[in-house]
Amino acid sequence: MSTSVNSPTQPSDLVRDSEERLPAMLADLARVIGVETPSSDKAAVARGASDFADLLRERLGAEAELLTVDGVTHVRLRFGDGPPRVVLLNHQDTVWPHGTIERLPFSTENGMVRGPGSFDMLTGAIMSVHAVAILADRLGEGGLEGLSILITGDEEVGSVSSSDLIRAEAAEANAVFVMEASADGALKLERKGTGIYTLVFRGRASHAGLEPEKGVNAGMALALTLPLVAGLSDAEAGTTVVPTTITAGTTSNTVPAEARVSVDVRARTAAELERVDSAIRALAAEPTLEGSTTEVIGGINRPPFEPEASAALFDRATVLASELGIAAPRGVAVGGASDGNFTAGDGIPTLDGLGAVGDGAHAEHEHAVIAEIAPRTALLAALIADQLAK
């Protein structure tokens, strides 16, 4: 182990301990996957948070806090009284509706963990718990002073209630480790920032057969605006502006009085996010159809995660992986955002994608590769110890 890890924790210890803990990790995964937590159901998210707090107490002998913000329950476990120096960032909400567990139950066949949320991101959350448990066994609770484990409940819907909590928790940290999954095992060194918008077009209803001329067709206003919105993309800058869900009207014989479109924005730089935000609002201020109005709901959601935030931690991960005798991590830039965007955007050193290796986020074939869980848990434990020793 690096000389910065001044403890009885040696590379062989971490790898061996992680391998020995694998059955317990799989059992804990079965437990948390079995508690369905669709983001839209705040009561279900609260039940999942309560169970995670119980699991933290059982595995670590420490009492976690349940923090409710705007009706959404989050879990926080801090070691020591000072501000956190290392933050493990997780979420336990999922995109899956109630009843999915009956159709896609937890399983461990063919070397894969399956079940709703297994890849995104419950495996990573369980790895967090057990990496800390390994260090607690070897360093004692005092050796964990300055560590915080945060498990939020609304990441899949934009982290509206948790973003301020995340940023405050990490404000004085040396490192934030984000336990999001990776399709190919590569760590996320750069993520695009995001904007989430809904454009609401309002016109005037009328009978489509008897007097259509008396109406103002909100659906037509939407249709005329869509190419202008999509045209805000800039392929050279890596900026995408994509209209997604669309609704309009109430009945087939009524001129629509209202129409809506959701717009997904991704950009590598804050300047590009600001450009698109200003342009969308300018379009709304000048309706494309006479008599209609346009309202913009939403805005910039997550700042860009620029590569400077991850560089030093990725270098440490490469060194520590070598000392552990496991494969050196690769690094990639991706379009998808995570809660790591908040901390990286604030200039806090952040390394993302440390969770499961697998595939199928938000898809029927969601799975995590069992063989990757132990070595990546060992790497996480090494990274935590390395940064706590600073």
Tab-separated table of C-alpha atoms in Angstrom, residues 44-385:
chain	number	residue	atom	x	y	z
A	44	ALA	CA	-41.265	4.148	-0.888
A	45	VAL	CA	-38.024	6.132	-1.017
A	46	ALA	CA	-38.408	6.809	2.718
A	47	ARG	CA	-38.808	3.074	3.385
A	48	GLY	CA	-35.671	2.379	1.383
A	49	ALA	CA	-33.786	5.083	3.267
A	50	SER	CA	-34.857	3.658	6.610
A	51	ASP	CA	-33.710	0.197	5.581
A	52	PHE	CA	-30.354	1.581	4.422
A	53	ALA	CA	-29.924	3.292	7.780
A	54	ASP	CA	-30.622	-0.037	9.491
A	55	LEU	CA	-28.097	-1.759	7.229
A	56	LEU	CA	-25.431	0.849	8.046
A	57	ARG	CA	-26.017	0.297	11.749
A	58	GLU	CA	-25.794	-3.480	11.344
A	59	ARG	CA	-22.628	-3.421	9.219
A	60	LEU	CA	-20.813	-0.468	10.790
A	61	GLY	CA	-22.252	-0.148	14.288
A	62	ALA	CA	-23.029	3.529	13.663
A	63	GLU	CA	-26.275	5.472	13.610
A	64	ALA	CA	-27.081	7.226	10.348
A	65	GLU	CA	-29.299	10.283	10.054
A	66	LEU	CA	-32.480	10.371	8.008
A	67	LEU	CA	-32.746	13.821	6.423
A	68	THR	CA	-36.004	14.836	4.757
A	69	VAL	CA	-35.874	17.703	2.271
A	70	ASP	CA	-39.056	18.721	0.409
A	71	GLY	CA	-40.584	15.383	1.324
A	72	VAL	CA	-37.672	13.283	0.018
A	73	THR	CA	-35.685	11.202	2.521
A	74	HIS	CA	-31.892	10.961	2.345
A	75	VAL	CA	-29.391	9.061	4.497
A	76	ARG	CA	-26.176	10.500	5.941
A	77	LEU	CA	-23.583	8.820	8.120
A	78	ARG	CA	-20.658	10.896	9.370
A	79	PHE	CA	-17.617	9.736	11.297
A	80	GLY	CA	-16.167	12.378	13.607
A	81	ASP	CA	-17.345	15.849	14.480
A	82	GLY	CA	-15.514	17.953	11.907
A	83	PRO	CA	-16.474	18.684	8.305
A	84	PRO	CA	-16.149	15.682	5.990
A	85	ARG	CA	-12.855	15.270	4.163
A	86	VAL	CA	-13.997	12.277	2.108
A	87	VAL	CA	-17.566	11.841	0.862
A	88	LEU	CA	-18.989	8.658	-0.646
A	89	LEU	CA	-21.862	9.711	-2.873
A	90	ASN	CA	-24.672	7.228	-3.579
A	91	HIS	CA	-28.377	7.160	-4.371
A	92	GLN	CA	-30.946	4.473	-3.635
A	93	ASP	CA	-33.900	5.639	-5.715
A	94	THR	CA	-34.494	3.838	-9.013
A	95	VAL	CA	-36.457	4.361	-12.228
A	96	TRP	CA	-38.400	1.121	-11.823
A	97	PRO	CA	-42.133	1.128	-10.936
A	98	HIS	CA	-43.629	-0.961	-8.168
A	99	GLY	CA	-44.026	-4.614	-9.105
A	100	THR	CA	-40.834	-4.808	-11.165
A	101	ILE	CA	-39.206	-7.046	-8.542
A	102	GLU	CA	-41.887	-9.673	-9.207
A	103	ARG	CA	-41.126	-9.669	-12.920
A	104	LEU	CA	-37.349	-9.154	-12.692
A	105	PRO	CA	-36.416	-10.684	-9.329
A	106	PHE	CA	-32.986	-10.565	-7.738
A	107	SER	CA	-30.748	-13.328	-9.040
A	108	THR	CA	-27.067	-14.241	-9.295
A	109	GLU	CA	-27.069	-16.572	-12.276
A	110	ASN	CA	-24.276	-16.794	-14.847
A	111	GLY	CA	-21.989	-14.514	-12.881
A	112	MET	CA	-24.424	-11.599	-12.961
A	113	VAL	CA	-26.445	-9.796	-10.301
A	114	ARG	CA	-29.848	-8.919	-11.691
A	115	GLY	CA	-32.828	-7.040	-10.376
A	116	PRO	CA	-34.204	-3.497	-10.505
A	117	GLY	CA	-31.483	-1.041	-9.544
A	118	SER	CA	-28.731	-3.672	-9.474
A	119	PHE	CA	-26.556	-1.686	-11.892
A	120	ASP	CA	-27.890	1.816	-11.269
A	121	MET	CA	-26.766	2.034	-8.536
A	122	LEU	CA	-27.483	-0.276	-5.619
A	123	THR	CA	-24.377	-2.403	-6.151
A	124	GLY	CA	-22.253	0.725	-5.797
A	125	ALA	CA	-24.072	1.719	-2.631
A	126	ILE	CA	-23.465	-1.705	-1.069
A	127	MET	CA	-19.814	-1.529	-2.111
A	128	SER	CA	-19.606	1.767	-0.195
A	129	VAL	CA	-20.912	0.139	2.958
A	130	HIS	CA	-18.548	-2.817	2.799
A	131	ALA	CA	-15.454	-0.825	1.822
A	132	VAL	CA	-16.006	1.251	4.955
A	133	ALA	CA	-16.649	-1.887	7.006
A	134	ILE	CA	-13.300	-3.302	5.877
A	135	LEU	CA	-11.518	-0.144	6.968
A	136	ALA	CA	-13.433	-0.001	10.252
A	137	ASP	CA	-12.276	-3.537	11.065
A	138	ARG	CA	-8.644	-2.636	10.383
A	139	LEU	CA	-8.409	0.997	11.444
A	140	GLY	CA	-11.091	1.228	14.104
A	141	GLU	CA	-13.838	3.838	14.042
A	142	GLY	CA	-11.333	6.557	14.916
A	143	GLY	CA	-9.478	5.835	11.695
A	144	LEU	CA	-12.601	6.813	9.763
A	145	GLU	CA	-12.842	10.318	11.183
A	146	GLY	CA	-13.652	12.761	8.414
A	147	LEU	CA	-15.600	10.251	6.303
A	148	SER	CA	-19.204	10.781	5.213
A	149	ILE	CA	-21.514	8.339	3.450
A	150	LEU	CA	-24.417	10.031	1.673
A	151	ILE	CA	-27.265	8.045	0.113
A	152	THR	CA	-29.793	10.278	-1.595
A	153	GLY	CA	-33.330	9.586	-2.748
A	154	ASP	CA	-33.982	11.659	-5.852
A	155	GLU	CA	-30.996	11.343	-8.195
A	156	GLU	CA	-33.056	9.783	-10.966
A	157	VAL	CA	-35.348	12.831	-11.120
A	158	GLY	CA	-32.694	15.531	-11.100
A	159	SER	CA	-31.602	15.662	-7.415
A	160	VAL	CA	-33.815	18.693	-6.876
A	161	SER	CA	-34.099	18.158	-3.118
A	162	SER	CA	-30.602	16.756	-2.555
A	163	SER	CA	-28.329	19.028	-4.608
A	164	ASP	CA	-27.810	21.597	-1.842
A	165	LEU	CA	-27.237	18.798	0.690
A	166	ILE	CA	-24.626	17.191	-1.566
A	167	ARG	CA	-22.786	20.451	-2.160
A	168	ALA	CA	-22.788	21.400	1.526
A	169	GLU	CA	-21.585	17.962	2.581
A	170	ALA	CA	-18.632	18.092	0.207
A	171	ALA	CA	-17.752	21.768	0.605
A	172	GLU	CA	-14.527	21.133	2.560
A	173	ALA	CA	-13.712	17.646	1.264
A	174	ASN	CA	-10.409	16.432	-0.177
A	175	ALA	CA	-12.262	13.929	-2.324
A	176	VAL	CA	-15.712	12.838	-3.422
A	177	PHE	CA	-16.100	9.275	-4.671
A	178	VAL	CA	-19.250	8.732	-6.725
A	179	MET	CA	-20.481	5.160	-6.758
A	180	GLU	CA	-22.257	5.281	-10.099
A	181	ALA	CA	-21.824	2.236	-12.305
A	182	SER	CA	-19.747	1.767	-15.442
A	183	ALA	CA	-20.714	-0.236	-18.502
A	184	ASP	CA	-17.098	-1.177	-19.245
A	185	GLY	CA	-15.384	-0.509	-15.924
A	186	ALA	CA	-13.919	2.842	-16.952
A	187	LEU	CA	-13.969	5.639	-14.397
A	188	LYS	CA	-15.808	8.817	-15.351
A	189	LEU	CA	-13.332	11.682	-15.657
A	190	GLU	CA	-15.649	14.152	-17.358
A	191	ARG	CA	-19.431	14.487	-17.616
A	192	LYS	CA	-21.569	16.957	-19.493
A	193	GLY	CA	-23.673	19.440	-17.585
A	194	THR	CA	-27.427	19.243	-18.015
A	195	GLY	CA	-30.498	21.373	-18.456
A	196	ILE	CA	-34.033	20.088	-17.911
A	197	TYR	CA	-36.879	22.092	-19.437
A	198	THR	CA	-40.573	21.867	-20.111
A	199	LEU	CA	-42.027	24.306	-22.625
A	200	VAL	CA	-45.741	24.896	-22.127
A	201	PHE	CA	-47.628	26.357	-25.107
A	202	ARG	CA	-51.042	27.881	-24.470
A	203	GLY	CA	-53.611	28.829	-27.073
A	204	ARG	CA	-57.415	28.795	-27.156
A	205	ALA	CA	-59.715	25.817	-27.542
A	206	SER	CA	-62.517	25.643	-30.082
A	207	HIS	CA	-64.518	22.982	-31.895
A	208	ALA	CA	-62.262	21.528	-34.590
A	209	GLY	CA	-65.155	20.920	-36.968
A	210	LEU	CA	-67.581	23.766	-36.343
A	211	GLU	CA	-65.319	26.761	-35.751
A	212	PRO	CA	-61.618	25.932	-35.882
A	213	GLU	CA	-60.862	29.514	-36.890
A	214	LYS	CA	-61.862	30.673	-33.402
A	215	GLY	CA	-59.137	28.590	-31.790
A	216	VAL	CA	-55.428	29.130	-31.313
A	217	ASN	CA	-53.749	25.765	-31.794
A	218	ALA	CA	-51.165	25.210	-29.043
A	219	GLY	CA	-50.061	22.015	-30.779
A	220	MET	CA	-49.201	23.996	-33.895
A	221	ALA	CA	-47.261	26.495	-31.765
A	222	LEU	CA	-45.300	23.587	-30.352
A	223	ALA	CA	-44.666	22.099	-33.797
A	224	LEU	CA	-43.368	25.396	-35.169
A	225	THR	CA	-41.030	25.829	-32.202
A	226	LEU	CA	-39.542	22.324	-32.170
A	227	PRO	CA	-37.063	22.854	-35.039
A	228	LEU	CA	-35.871	26.081	-33.408
A	229	VAL	CA	-35.248	24.305	-30.124
A	230	ALA	CA	-33.461	21.362	-31.736
A	231	GLY	CA	-31.405	23.825	-33.775
A	232	LEU	CA	-29.732	25.063	-30.603
A	233	SER	CA	-27.533	21.935	-30.629
A	234	ASP	CA	-23.878	22.416	-31.532
A	235	ALA	CA	-22.172	19.182	-32.557
A	236	GLU	CA	-18.729	20.758	-32.695
A	237	ALA	CA	-19.051	21.997	-29.098
A	238	GLY	CA	-20.571	18.698	-27.972
A	239	THR	CA	-23.885	20.345	-27.067
A	240	THR	CA	-27.125	18.417	-27.578
A	241	VAL	CA	-30.631	19.896	-27.285
A	242	VAL	CA	-33.234	17.166	-27.694
A	243	PRO	CA	-37.036	17.513	-27.509
A	244	THR	CA	-38.321	14.350	-25.846
A	245	THR	CA	-41.827	13.781	-24.448
A	246	ILE	CA	-44.630	15.673	-26.184
A	247	THR	CA	-48.306	16.082	-25.224
A	248	ALA	CA	-51.063	18.175	-26.774
A	249	GLY	CA	-54.821	18.529	-26.681
A	250	THR	CA	-57.672	16.798	-24.909
A	251	THR	CA	-59.996	15.302	-27.534
A	252	SER	CA	-59.738	14.530	-31.254
A	253	ASN	CA	-62.343	17.163	-32.207
A	254	THR	CA	-60.972	20.083	-30.162
A	255	VAL	CA	-58.343	22.627	-31.150
A	256	PRO	CA	-55.641	22.104	-28.476
A	257	ALA	CA	-55.532	24.847	-25.873
A	258	GLU	CA	-52.303	23.521	-24.347
A	259	ALA	CA	-49.282	21.535	-25.472
A	260	ARG	CA	-46.034	20.571	-23.735
A	261	VAL	CA	-42.617	19.354	-24.712
A	262	SER	CA	-39.745	18.260	-22.491
A	263	VAL	CA	-36.258	19.259	-23.597
A	264	ASP	CA	-33.023	17.539	-22.573
A	265	VAL	CA	-29.864	19.675	-22.786
A	266	ARG	CA	-26.269	18.405	-22.420
A	267	ALA	CA	-23.123	20.518	-22.688
A	268	ARG	CA	-19.444	20.248	-21.833
A	269	THR	CA	-19.056	23.815	-20.569
A	270	ALA	CA	-20.979	26.200	-18.369
A	271	ALA	CA	-20.881	28.785	-21.159
A	272	GLU	CA	-22.722	26.432	-23.501
A	273	LEU	CA	-25.376	25.675	-20.876
A	274	GLU	CA	-25.898	29.404	-20.387
A	275	ARG	CA	-26.112	29.981	-24.153
A	276	VAL	CA	-28.825	27.381	-24.581
A	277	ASP	CA	-30.711	28.562	-21.500
A	278	SER	CA	-30.800	32.149	-22.797
A	279	ALA	CA	-31.842	31.014	-26.273
A	280	ILE	CA	-34.714	28.869	-25.001
A	281	ARG	CA	-36.032	31.764	-22.950
A	282	ALA	CA	-35.721	34.084	-25.939
A	283	LEU	CA	-37.774	31.681	-28.062
A	284	ALA	CA	-40.456	31.633	-25.389
A	285	ALA	CA	-40.582	35.428	-25.334
A	286	GLU	CA	-41.449	35.536	-29.065
A	287	PRO	CA	-44.200	32.965	-29.737
A	288	THR	CA	-44.088	31.319	-33.156
A	289	LEU	CA	-47.905	31.373	-33.530
A	290	GLU	CA	-49.956	34.548	-33.164
A	291	GLY	CA	-52.218	34.454	-30.131
A	292	SER	CA	-50.235	31.768	-28.313
A	293	THR	CA	-47.960	32.090	-25.308
A	294	THR	CA	-45.020	29.994	-24.145
A	295	GLU	CA	-43.892	29.302	-20.592
A	296	VAL	CA	-40.486	27.849	-19.715
A	297	ILE	CA	-40.329	25.556	-16.682
A	298	GLY	CA	-36.956	24.347	-15.420
A	299	GLY	CA	-33.441	25.403	-16.298
A	300	ILE	CA	-29.837	24.391	-15.805
A	301	ASN	CA	-29.847	21.330	-13.570
A	302	ARG	CA	-26.245	20.177	-13.171
A	303	PRO	CA	-23.015	22.032	-13.988
A	304	PRO	CA	-20.416	20.342	-16.189
A	305	PHE	CA	-18.011	17.896	-14.551
A	306	GLU	CA	-14.798	19.113	-16.174
A	307	PRO	CA	-11.677	16.898	-16.292
A	308	GLU	CA	-9.599	19.038	-13.940
A	309	ALA	CA	-11.775	17.878	-11.043
A	310	SER	CA	-10.878	14.200	-11.505
A	311	ALA	CA	-7.262	14.241	-12.689
A	312	ALA	CA	-5.398	13.943	-9.379
A	313	LEU	CA	-7.756	11.317	-7.936
A	314	PHE	CA	-7.569	9.259	-11.113
A	315	ASP	CA	-3.776	9.301	-10.835
A	316	ARG	CA	-4.039	8.025	-7.255
A	317	ALA	CA	-6.503	5.318	-8.337
A	318	THR	CA	-4.015	4.137	-10.960
A	319	VAL	CA	-1.189	3.929	-8.412
A	320	LEU	CA	-3.337	2.175	-5.817
A	321	ALA	CA	-4.692	-0.339	-8.337
A	322	SER	CA	-1.119	-1.315	-9.169
A	323	GLU	CA	-0.323	-1.807	-5.491
A	324	LEU	CA	-3.465	-3.897	-5.056
A	325	GLY	CA	-2.486	-6.075	-8.008
A	326	ILE	CA	-5.692	-5.369	-9.915
A	327	ALA	CA	-6.180	-4.001	-13.414
A	328	ALA	CA	-5.371	-0.334	-13.845
A	329	PRO	CA	-8.536	1.721	-14.313
A	330	ARG	CA	-9.286	3.450	-17.586
A	331	GLY	CA	-10.885	6.865	-17.791
A	332	VAL	CA	-13.594	8.180	-20.119
A	333	ALA	CA	-15.667	11.277	-20.774
A	334	VAL	CA	-19.431	10.674	-20.990
A	335	GLY	CA	-22.575	12.593	-21.802
A	336	GLY	CA	-24.626	11.360	-18.879
A	337	ALA	CA	-24.632	13.448	-15.704
A	338	SER	CA	-24.529	12.358	-12.065
A	339	ASP	CA	-24.501	13.921	-8.620
A	340	GLY	CA	-20.746	14.196	-9.067
A	341	ASN	CA	-21.456	17.130	-11.388
A	342	PHE	CA	-22.469	19.206	-8.380
A	343	THR	CA	-19.252	18.643	-6.468
A	344	ALA	CA	-16.973	18.813	-9.493
A	345	GLY	CA	-18.744	21.995	-10.549
A	346	ASP	CA	-17.876	23.473	-7.144
A	347	GLY	CA	-14.209	22.622	-7.676
A	348	ILE	CA	-14.133	19.666	-5.259
A	349	PRO	CA	-11.875	16.801	-6.432
A	350	THR	CA	-14.322	14.153	-7.645
A	351	LEU	CA	-13.899	10.664	-9.095
A	352	ASP	CA	-16.959	8.992	-10.579
A	353	GLY	CA	-17.930	5.560	-11.877
A	354	LEU	CA	-16.423	3.567	-8.993
A	355	GLY	CA	-19.469	1.337	-8.587
A	356	ALA	CA	-20.656	-1.746	-10.443
A	357	VAL	CA	-19.387	-2.982	-13.782
A	358	GLY	CA	-22.228	-4.216	-15.959
A	359	ASP	CA	-24.848	-2.831	-18.284
A	360	GLY	CA	-28.501	-2.018	-18.749
A	361	ALA	CA	-29.116	1.134	-16.732
A	362	HIS	CA	-32.883	1.789	-16.892
A	363	ALA	CA	-33.298	-1.260	-19.161
A	364	GLU	CA	-34.710	-4.763	-18.909
A	365	HIS	CA	-31.264	-6.373	-19.132
A	366	GLU	CA	-29.855	-4.416	-16.157
A	367	HIS	CA	-27.095	-6.377	-14.442
A	368	ALA	CA	-23.794	-6.138	-12.560
A	369	VAL	CA	-20.813	-8.456	-13.017
A	370	ILE	CA	-20.146	-10.312	-9.768
A	371	ALA	CA	-16.441	-10.879	-10.458
A	372	GLU	CA	-15.840	-7.124	-10.544
A	373	ILE	CA	-17.425	-6.324	-7.179
A	374	ALA	CA	-14.621	-7.430	-4.831
A	375	PRO	CA	-11.638	-5.851	-6.637
A	376	ARG	CA	-13.475	-2.563	-7.065
A	377	THR	CA	-14.483	-2.599	-3.409
A	378	ALA	CA	-10.811	-3.064	-2.511
A	379	LEU	CA	-9.857	-0.120	-4.730
A	380	LEU	CA	-12.522	2.040	-3.093
A	381	ALA	CA	-11.258	1.111	0.385
A	382	ALA	CA	-7.716	2.004	-0.679
A	383	LEU	CA	-8.843	5.360	-2.063
A	384	ILE	CA	-10.750	6.209	1.115
A	385	ALA	CA	-7.810	5.355	3.340
